[in-house]
mmCIF file of C-alpha atoms and ligand atoms in Angstrom:
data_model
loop_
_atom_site.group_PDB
_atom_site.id
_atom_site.type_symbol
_atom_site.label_atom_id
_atom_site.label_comp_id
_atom_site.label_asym_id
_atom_site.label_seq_id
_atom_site.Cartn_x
_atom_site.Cartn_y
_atom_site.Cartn_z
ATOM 1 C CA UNK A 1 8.878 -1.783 18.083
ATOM 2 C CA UNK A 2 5.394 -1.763 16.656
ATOM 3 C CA UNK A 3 4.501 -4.977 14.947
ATOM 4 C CA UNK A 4 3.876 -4.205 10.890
ATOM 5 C CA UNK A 5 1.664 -6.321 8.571
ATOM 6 C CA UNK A 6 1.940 -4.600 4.937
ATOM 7 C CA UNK A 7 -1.178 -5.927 2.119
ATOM 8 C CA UNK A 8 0.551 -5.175 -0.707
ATOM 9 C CA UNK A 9 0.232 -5.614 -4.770
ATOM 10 C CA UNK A 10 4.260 -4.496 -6.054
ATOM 11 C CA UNK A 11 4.160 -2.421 -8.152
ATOM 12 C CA UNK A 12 6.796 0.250 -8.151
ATOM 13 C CA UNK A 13 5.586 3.054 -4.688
ATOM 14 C CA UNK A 14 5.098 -0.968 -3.510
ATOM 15 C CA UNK A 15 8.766 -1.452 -3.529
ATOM 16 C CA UNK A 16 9.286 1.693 -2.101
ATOM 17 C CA UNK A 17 6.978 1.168 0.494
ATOM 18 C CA UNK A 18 8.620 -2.046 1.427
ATOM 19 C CA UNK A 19 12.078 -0.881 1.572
ATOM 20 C CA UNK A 20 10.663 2.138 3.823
ATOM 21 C CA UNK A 21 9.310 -0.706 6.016
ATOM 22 C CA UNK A 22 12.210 -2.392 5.933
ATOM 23 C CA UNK A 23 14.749 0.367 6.959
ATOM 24 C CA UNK A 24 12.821 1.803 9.834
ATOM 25 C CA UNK A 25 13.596 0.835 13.669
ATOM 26 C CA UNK A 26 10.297 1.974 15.200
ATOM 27 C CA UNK A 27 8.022 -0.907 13.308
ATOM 28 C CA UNK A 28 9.178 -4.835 12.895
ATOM 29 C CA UNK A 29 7.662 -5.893 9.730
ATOM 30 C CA UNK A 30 6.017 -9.747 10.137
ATOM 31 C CA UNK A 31 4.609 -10.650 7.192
ATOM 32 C CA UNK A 32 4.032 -9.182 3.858
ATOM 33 C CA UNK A 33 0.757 -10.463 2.151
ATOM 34 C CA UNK A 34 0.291 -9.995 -1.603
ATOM 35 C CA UNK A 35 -2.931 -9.184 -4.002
ATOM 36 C CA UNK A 36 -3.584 -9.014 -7.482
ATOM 37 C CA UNK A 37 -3.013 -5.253 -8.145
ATOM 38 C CA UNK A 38 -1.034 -3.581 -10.194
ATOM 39 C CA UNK A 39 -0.316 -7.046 -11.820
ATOM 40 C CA UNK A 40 -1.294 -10.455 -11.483
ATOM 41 C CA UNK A 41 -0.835 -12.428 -7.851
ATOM 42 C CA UNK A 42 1.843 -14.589 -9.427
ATOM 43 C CA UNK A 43 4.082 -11.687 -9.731
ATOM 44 C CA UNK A 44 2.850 -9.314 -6.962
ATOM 45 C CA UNK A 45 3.715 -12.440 -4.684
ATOM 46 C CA UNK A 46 7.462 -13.040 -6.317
ATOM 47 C CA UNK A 47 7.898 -9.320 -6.342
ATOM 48 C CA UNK A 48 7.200 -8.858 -2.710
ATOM 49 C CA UNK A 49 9.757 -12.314 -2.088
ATOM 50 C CA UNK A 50 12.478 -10.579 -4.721
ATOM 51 C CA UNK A 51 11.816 -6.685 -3.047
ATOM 52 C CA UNK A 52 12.337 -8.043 0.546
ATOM 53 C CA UNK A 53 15.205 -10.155 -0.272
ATOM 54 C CA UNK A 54 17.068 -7.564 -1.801
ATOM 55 C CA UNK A 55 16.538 -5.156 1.474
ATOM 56 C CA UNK A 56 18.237 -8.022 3.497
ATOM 57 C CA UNK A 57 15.071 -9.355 4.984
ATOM 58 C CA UNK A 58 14.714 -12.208 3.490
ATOM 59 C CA UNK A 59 12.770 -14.114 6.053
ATOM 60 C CA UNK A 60 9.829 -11.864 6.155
ATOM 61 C CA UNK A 61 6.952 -14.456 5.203
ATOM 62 C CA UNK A 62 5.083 -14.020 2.417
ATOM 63 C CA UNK A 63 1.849 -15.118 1.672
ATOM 64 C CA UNK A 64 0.010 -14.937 -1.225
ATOM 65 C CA UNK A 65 -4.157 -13.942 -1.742
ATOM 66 C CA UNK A 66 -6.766 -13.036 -3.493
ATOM 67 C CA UNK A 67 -5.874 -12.984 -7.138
ATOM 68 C CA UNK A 68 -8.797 -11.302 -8.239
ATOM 69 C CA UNK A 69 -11.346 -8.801 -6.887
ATOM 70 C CA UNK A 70 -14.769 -9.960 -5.068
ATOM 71 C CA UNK A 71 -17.130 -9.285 -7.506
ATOM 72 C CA UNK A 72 -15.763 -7.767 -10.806
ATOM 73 C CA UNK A 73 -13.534 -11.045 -13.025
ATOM 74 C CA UNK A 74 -11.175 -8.697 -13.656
ATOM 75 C CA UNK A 75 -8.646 -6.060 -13.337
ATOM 76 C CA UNK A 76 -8.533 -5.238 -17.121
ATOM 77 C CA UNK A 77 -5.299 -5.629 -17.381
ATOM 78 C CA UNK A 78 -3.819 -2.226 -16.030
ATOM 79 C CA UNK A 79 -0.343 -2.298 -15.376
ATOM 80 C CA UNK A 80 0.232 1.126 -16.112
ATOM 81 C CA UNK A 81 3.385 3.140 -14.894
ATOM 82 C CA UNK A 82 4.315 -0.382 -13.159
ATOM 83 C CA UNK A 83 5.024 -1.802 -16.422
ATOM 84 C CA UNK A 84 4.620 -5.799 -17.459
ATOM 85 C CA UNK A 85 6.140 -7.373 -14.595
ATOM 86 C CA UNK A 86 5.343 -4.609 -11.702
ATOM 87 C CA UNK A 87 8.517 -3.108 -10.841
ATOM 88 C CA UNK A 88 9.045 -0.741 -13.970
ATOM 89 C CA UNK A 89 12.499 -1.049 -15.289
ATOM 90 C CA UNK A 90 14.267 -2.068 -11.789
ATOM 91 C CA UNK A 91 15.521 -5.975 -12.028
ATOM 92 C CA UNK A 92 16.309 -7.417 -9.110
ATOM 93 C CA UNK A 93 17.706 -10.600 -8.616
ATOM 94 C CA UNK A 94 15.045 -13.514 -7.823
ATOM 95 C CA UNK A 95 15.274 -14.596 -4.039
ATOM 96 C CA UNK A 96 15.826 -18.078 -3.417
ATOM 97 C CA UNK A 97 12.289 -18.204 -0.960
ATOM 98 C CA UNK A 98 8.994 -19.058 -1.460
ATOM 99 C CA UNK A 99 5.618 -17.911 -0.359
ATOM 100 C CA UNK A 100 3.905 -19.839 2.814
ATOM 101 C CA UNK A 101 1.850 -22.304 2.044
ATOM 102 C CA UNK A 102 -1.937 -21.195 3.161
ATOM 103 C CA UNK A 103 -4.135 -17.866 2.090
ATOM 104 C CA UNK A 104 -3.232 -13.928 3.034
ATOM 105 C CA UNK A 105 -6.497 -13.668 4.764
ATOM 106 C CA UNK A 106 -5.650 -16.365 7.448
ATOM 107 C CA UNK A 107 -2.222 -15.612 7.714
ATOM 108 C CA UNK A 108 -3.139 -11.792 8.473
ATOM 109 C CA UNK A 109 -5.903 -13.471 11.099
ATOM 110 C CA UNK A 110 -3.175 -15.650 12.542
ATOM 111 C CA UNK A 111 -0.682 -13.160 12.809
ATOM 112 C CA UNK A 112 -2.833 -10.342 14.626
ATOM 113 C CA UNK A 113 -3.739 -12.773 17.054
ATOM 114 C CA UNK A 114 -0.555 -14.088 17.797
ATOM 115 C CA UNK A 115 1.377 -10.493 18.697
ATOM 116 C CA UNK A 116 1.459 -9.701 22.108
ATOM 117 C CA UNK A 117 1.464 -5.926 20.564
ATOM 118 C CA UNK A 118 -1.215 -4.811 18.955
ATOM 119 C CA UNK A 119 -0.480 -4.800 15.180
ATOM 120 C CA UNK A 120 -0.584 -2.018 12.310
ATOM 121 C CA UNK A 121 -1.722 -3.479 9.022
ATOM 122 C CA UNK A 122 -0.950 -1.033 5.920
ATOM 123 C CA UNK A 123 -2.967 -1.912 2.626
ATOM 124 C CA UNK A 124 -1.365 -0.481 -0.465
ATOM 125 C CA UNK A 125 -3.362 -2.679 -3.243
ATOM 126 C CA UNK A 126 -6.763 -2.876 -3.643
ATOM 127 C CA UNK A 127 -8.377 -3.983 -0.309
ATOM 128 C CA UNK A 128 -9.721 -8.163 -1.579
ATOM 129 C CA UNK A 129 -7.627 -9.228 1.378
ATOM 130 C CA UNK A 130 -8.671 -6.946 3.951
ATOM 131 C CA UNK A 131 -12.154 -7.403 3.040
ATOM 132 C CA UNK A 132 -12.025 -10.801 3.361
ATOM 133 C CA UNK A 133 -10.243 -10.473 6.781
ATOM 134 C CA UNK A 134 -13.065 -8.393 8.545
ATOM 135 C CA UNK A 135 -15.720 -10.819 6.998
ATOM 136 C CA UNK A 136 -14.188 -13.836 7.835
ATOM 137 C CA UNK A 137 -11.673 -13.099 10.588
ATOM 138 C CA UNK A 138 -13.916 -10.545 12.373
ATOM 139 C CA UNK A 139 -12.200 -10.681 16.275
ATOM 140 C CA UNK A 140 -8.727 -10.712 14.679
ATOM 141 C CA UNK A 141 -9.757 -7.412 12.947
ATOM 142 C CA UNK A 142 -10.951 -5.953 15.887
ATOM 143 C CA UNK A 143 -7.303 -6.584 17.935
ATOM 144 C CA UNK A 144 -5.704 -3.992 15.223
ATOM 145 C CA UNK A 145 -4.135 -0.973 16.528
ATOM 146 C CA UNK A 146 -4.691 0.742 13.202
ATOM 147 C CA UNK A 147 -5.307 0.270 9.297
ATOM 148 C CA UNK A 148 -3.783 2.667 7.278
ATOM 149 C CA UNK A 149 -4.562 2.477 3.567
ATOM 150 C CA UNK A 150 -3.536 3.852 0.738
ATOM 151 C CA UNK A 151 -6.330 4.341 -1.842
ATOM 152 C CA UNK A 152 -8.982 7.238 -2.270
ATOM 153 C CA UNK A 153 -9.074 10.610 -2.375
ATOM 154 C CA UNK A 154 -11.023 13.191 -1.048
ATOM 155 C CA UNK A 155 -11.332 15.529 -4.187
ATOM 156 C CA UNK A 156 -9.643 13.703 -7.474
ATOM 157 C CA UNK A 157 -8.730 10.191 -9.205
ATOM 158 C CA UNK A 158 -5.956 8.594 -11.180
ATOM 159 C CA UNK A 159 -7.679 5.829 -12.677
ATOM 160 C CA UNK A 160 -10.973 7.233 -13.933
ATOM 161 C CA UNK A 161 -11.771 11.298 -12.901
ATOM 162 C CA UNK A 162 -13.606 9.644 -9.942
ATOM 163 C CA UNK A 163 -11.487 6.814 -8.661
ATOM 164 C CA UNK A 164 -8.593 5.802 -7.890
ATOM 165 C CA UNK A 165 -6.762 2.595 -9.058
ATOM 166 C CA UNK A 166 -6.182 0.509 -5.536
ATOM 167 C CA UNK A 167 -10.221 1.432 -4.615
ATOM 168 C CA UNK A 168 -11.711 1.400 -8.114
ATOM 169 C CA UNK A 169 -9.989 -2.506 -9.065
ATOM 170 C CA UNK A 170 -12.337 -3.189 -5.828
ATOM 171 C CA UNK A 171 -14.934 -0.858 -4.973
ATOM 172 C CA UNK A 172 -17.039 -3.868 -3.451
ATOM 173 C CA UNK A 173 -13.445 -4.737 -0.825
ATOM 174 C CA UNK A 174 -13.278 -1.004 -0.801
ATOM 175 C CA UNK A 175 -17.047 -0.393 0.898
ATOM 176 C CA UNK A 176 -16.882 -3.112 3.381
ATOM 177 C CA UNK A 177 -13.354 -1.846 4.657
ATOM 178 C CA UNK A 178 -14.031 1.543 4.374
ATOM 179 C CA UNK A 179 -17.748 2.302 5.014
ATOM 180 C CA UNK A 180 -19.550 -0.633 6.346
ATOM 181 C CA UNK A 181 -16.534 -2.961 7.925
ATOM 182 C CA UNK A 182 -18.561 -4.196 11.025
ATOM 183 C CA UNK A 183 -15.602 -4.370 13.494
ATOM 184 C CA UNK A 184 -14.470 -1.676 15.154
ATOM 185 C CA UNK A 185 -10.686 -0.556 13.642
ATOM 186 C CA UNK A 186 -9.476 2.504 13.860
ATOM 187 C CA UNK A 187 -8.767 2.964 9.888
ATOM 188 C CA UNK A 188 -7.326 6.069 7.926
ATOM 189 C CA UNK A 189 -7.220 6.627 4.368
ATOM 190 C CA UNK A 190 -4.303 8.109 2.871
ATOM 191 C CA UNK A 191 -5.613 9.207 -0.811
ATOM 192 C CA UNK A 192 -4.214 10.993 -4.134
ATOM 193 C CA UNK A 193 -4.562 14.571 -2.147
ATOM 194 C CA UNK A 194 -1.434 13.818 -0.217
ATOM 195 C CA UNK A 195 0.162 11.157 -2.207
ATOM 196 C CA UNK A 196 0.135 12.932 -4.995
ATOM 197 C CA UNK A 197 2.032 15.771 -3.723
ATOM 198 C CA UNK A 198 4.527 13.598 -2.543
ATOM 199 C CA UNK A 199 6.710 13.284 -5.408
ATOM 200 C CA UNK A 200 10.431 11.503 -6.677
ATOM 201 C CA UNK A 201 11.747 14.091 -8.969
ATOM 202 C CA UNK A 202 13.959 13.409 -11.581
ATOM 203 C CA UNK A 203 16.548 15.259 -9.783
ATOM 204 C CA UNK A 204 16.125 14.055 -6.558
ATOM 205 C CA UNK A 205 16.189 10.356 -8.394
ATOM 206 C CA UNK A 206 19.646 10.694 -9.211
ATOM 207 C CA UNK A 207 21.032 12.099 -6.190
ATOM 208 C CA UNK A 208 19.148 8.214 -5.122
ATOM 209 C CA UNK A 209 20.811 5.930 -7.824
ATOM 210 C CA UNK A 210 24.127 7.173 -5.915
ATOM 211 C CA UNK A 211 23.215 6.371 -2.393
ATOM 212 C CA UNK A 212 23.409 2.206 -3.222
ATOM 213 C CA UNK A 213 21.742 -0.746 -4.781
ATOM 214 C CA UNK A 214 18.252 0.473 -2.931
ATOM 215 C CA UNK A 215 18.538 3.555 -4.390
ATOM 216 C CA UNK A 216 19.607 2.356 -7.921
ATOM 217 C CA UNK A 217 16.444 0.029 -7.983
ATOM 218 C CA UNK A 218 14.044 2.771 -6.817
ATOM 219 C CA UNK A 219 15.789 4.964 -9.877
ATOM 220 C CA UNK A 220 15.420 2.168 -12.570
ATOM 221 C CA UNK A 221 11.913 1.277 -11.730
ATOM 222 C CA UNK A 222 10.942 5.008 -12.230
ATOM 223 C CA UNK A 223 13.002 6.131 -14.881
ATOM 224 C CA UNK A 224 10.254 5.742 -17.486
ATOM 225 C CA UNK A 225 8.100 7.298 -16.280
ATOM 226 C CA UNK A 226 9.770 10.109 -15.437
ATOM 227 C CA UNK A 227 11.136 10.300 -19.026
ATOM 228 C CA UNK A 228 7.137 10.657 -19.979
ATOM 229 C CA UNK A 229 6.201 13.308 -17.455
ATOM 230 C CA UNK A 230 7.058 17.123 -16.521
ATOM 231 C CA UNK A 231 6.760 16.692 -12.588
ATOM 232 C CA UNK A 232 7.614 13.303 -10.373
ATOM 233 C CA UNK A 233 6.766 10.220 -9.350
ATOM 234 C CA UNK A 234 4.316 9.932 -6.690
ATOM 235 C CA UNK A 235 4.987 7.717 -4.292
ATOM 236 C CA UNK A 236 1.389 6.831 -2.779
ATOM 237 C CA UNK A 237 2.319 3.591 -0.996
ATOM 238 C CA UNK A 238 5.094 4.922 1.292
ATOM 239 C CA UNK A 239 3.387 8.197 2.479
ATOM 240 C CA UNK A 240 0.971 5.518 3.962
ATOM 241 C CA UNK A 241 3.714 3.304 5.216
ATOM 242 C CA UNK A 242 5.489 6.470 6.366
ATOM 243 C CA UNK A 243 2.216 7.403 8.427
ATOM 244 C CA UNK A 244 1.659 4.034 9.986
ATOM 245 C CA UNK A 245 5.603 4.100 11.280
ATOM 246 C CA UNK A 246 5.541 7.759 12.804
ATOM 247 C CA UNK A 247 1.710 8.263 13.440
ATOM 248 C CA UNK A 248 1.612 11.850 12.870
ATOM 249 C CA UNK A 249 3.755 12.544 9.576
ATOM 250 C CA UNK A 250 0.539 13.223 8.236
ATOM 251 C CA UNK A 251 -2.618 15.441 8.777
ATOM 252 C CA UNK A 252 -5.449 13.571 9.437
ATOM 253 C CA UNK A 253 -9.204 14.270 9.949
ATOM 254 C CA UNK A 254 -11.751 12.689 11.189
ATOM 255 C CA UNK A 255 -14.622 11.573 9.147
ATOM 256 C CA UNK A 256 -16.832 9.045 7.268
ATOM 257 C CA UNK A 257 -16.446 7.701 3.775
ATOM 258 C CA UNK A 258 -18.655 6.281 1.498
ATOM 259 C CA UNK A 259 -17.509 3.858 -0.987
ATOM 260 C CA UNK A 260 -19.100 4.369 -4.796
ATOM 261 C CA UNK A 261 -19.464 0.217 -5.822
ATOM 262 C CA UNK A 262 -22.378 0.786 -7.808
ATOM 263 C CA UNK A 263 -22.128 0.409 -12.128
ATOM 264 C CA UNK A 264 -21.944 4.231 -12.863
ATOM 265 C CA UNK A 265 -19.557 6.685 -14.052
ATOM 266 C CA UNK A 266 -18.529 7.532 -10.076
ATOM 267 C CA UNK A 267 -17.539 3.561 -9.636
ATOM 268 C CA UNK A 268 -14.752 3.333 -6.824
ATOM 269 C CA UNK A 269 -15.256 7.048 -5.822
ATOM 270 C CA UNK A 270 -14.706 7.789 -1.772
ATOM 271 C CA UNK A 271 -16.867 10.329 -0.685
ATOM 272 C CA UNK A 272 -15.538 11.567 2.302
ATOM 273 C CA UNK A 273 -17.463 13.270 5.065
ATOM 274 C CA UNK A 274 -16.443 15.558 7.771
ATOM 275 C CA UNK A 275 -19.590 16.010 9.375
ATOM 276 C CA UNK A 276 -19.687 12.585 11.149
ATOM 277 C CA UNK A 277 -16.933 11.151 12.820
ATOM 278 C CA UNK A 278 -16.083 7.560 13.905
ATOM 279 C CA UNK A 279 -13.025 5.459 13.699
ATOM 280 C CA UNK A 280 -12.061 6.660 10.449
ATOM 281 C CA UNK A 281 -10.036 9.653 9.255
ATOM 282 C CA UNK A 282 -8.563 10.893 5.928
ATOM 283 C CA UNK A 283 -5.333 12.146 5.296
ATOM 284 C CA UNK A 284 -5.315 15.771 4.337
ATOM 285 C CA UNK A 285 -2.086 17.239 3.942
ATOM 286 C CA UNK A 286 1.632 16.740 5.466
ATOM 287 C CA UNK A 287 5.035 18.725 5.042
ATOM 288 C CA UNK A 288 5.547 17.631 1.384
ATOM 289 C CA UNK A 289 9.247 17.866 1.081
ATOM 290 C CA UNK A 290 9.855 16.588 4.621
ATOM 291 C CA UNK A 291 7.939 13.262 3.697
ATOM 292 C CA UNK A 292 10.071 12.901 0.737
ATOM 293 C CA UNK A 293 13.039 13.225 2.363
ATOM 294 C CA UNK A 294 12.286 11.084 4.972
ATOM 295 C CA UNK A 295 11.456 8.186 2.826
ATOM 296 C CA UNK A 296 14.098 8.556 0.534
ATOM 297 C CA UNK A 297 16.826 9.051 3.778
ATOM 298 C CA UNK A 298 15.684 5.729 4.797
ATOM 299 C CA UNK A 299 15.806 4.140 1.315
ATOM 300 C CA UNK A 300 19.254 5.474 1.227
ATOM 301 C CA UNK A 301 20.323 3.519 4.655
ATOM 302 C CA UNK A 302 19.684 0.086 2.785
ATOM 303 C CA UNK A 303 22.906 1.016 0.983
HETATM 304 C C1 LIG B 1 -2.011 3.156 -6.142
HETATM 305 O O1 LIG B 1 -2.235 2.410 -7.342
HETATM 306 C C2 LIG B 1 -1.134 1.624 -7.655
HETATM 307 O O2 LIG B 1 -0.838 1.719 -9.010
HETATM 308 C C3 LIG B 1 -0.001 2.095 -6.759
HETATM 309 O O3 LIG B 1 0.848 1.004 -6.387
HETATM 310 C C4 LIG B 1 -0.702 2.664 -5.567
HETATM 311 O O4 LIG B 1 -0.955 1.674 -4.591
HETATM 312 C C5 LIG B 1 -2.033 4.634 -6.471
HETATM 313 O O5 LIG B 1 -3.244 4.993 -7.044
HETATM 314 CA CA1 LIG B 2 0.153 -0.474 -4.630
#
């Protein structure tokens, strides 16, 4: 079993992520860290505790981090599809643990160095954490077998017609991890082209809420926002925890990215190269209803 670290910021495709995580034999998932995100770091932290609980892994540590970005004070309050408390309309009950004492960023450090494996660490919230891990935990980063984050694109946004959300709410995190992180990882970027594509229909919700409590909870928390839209919800987060459990699900490049951190109109844009190549690639397309399915089959086994 591969040895899983997940950065994460729950939110909704958080949740989803996590249970995917949390259902699959290949990976063992040892700690969950948390960043401000989608919401604040108070509830992305007791989101992450209440989320794991209710997939019967309560023991999982969690440990909390950065609560804001580097540089920027803020996330301007976007909460977005996720709604006020991060989870949409899902409610889960409130799990009796606590975060560990101690920061993300040394708890990540700690962690990779302890594994006899080598360990995959997914990022699905802005990258503050990881950041802070290469700068400050530099030989730890370098033991990784892989990063895989979700955040980018190649061609679009979500949050601004540039950026999207988990790179734009740190473009300055984003740029050391992505284009200048000093430590040799072998990282890949699974952006909007793919996770986008990658959708929870309203149809294939339902057949869900029948499968168990899981299911139910993925339903609620999207039910919203599929009442406001024609299509799906994407479900970013998972496609990159899918890719990190079965290397391969999706089609990746190599190639070189440049993160946008400056003031202007392109702020937290990922321009991605494919005329260079080092230890980065991009995801850039996968078997669309496969992924789905596979996710959701594995949500379903929670029961
Ligand atoms: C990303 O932004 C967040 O809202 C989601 O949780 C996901 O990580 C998608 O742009
Ligand atoms: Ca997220």
């Amino acid at each position: 079993m591969r040895p899983l670290l997940i950065d994460c910021d729950p939110g909704i495709d958080d949740m989803v992520a996590l249970f995917l995580a949390c259902a699959s034999p290949e990976t063992d998932l040892i700690g969950v860290t948390t960043v401000a995100g989608n919401v604040g770091g108070l509830l992305t932290t007791r989101n992450a505790l209440d989320v794991l609980a209710f997939a019967g892994h309560p023991d999982v540590p969690v440990v909390a981090g950065a609560a804001r970005p580097l540089v920027a004070e803020n996330l301007r309050g976007h909460r977005g599809a996720h709604g006020d408390l991060g989870l949409g309309g899902a409610r889960l009950p409130q799990s009796p643990s606590q975060a560990r004492d101690g920061h993300a960023v040394t708890f990540l450090a700690e962690a990779i160095s302890r594994s006899a494996a080598p360990v995959t660490l997914v990022a699905t919230g802005p990258l503050t954490n990881v950041a802070l891990l290469f700068a400050l935990h530099p030989e730890a980063a370098g033991r990784l077998e892989r990063l895989v984050v979700m955040g980018g694109a190649i061609a679009t946004g979500n949050i601004t017609p540039a950026a999207e959300f988990n790179i734009w709410a740190d473009p300055e995190a984003a740029h050391r991890v992505l284009t200048a992180p000093g430590v040799d990882v072998l990282t890949t970027m699974v952006g909007l082209d793919v996770t986008l594509r990658t959708l929870i229909t309203p149809d294939r919700a339902a057949a869900l809420a029948q499968t168990g409590r899981a299911g139910r909870a993925v339903a609620d928390g999207i039910a919203e926002y599929l009442a406001g839209t024609d299509g799906g919800m994407p479900m970013h987060d998972a496609v990159a925890v899918a890719e990190a459990i079965t290397p391969g699900i999706l089609d990746c490049r190599p190639c070189t990215i440049e993160v946008d951190y400056g003031p202007g109109p392109s702020r937290g844009n990922t321009l991605v190269s494919f005329l260079g190549a080092g230890t980065t690639t991009v995801a850039v397309g996968a078997d669309h209803p496969a992924l789905t399915e596979f996710v959701l089959e594995r949500v379903a086994t929670l029961g």
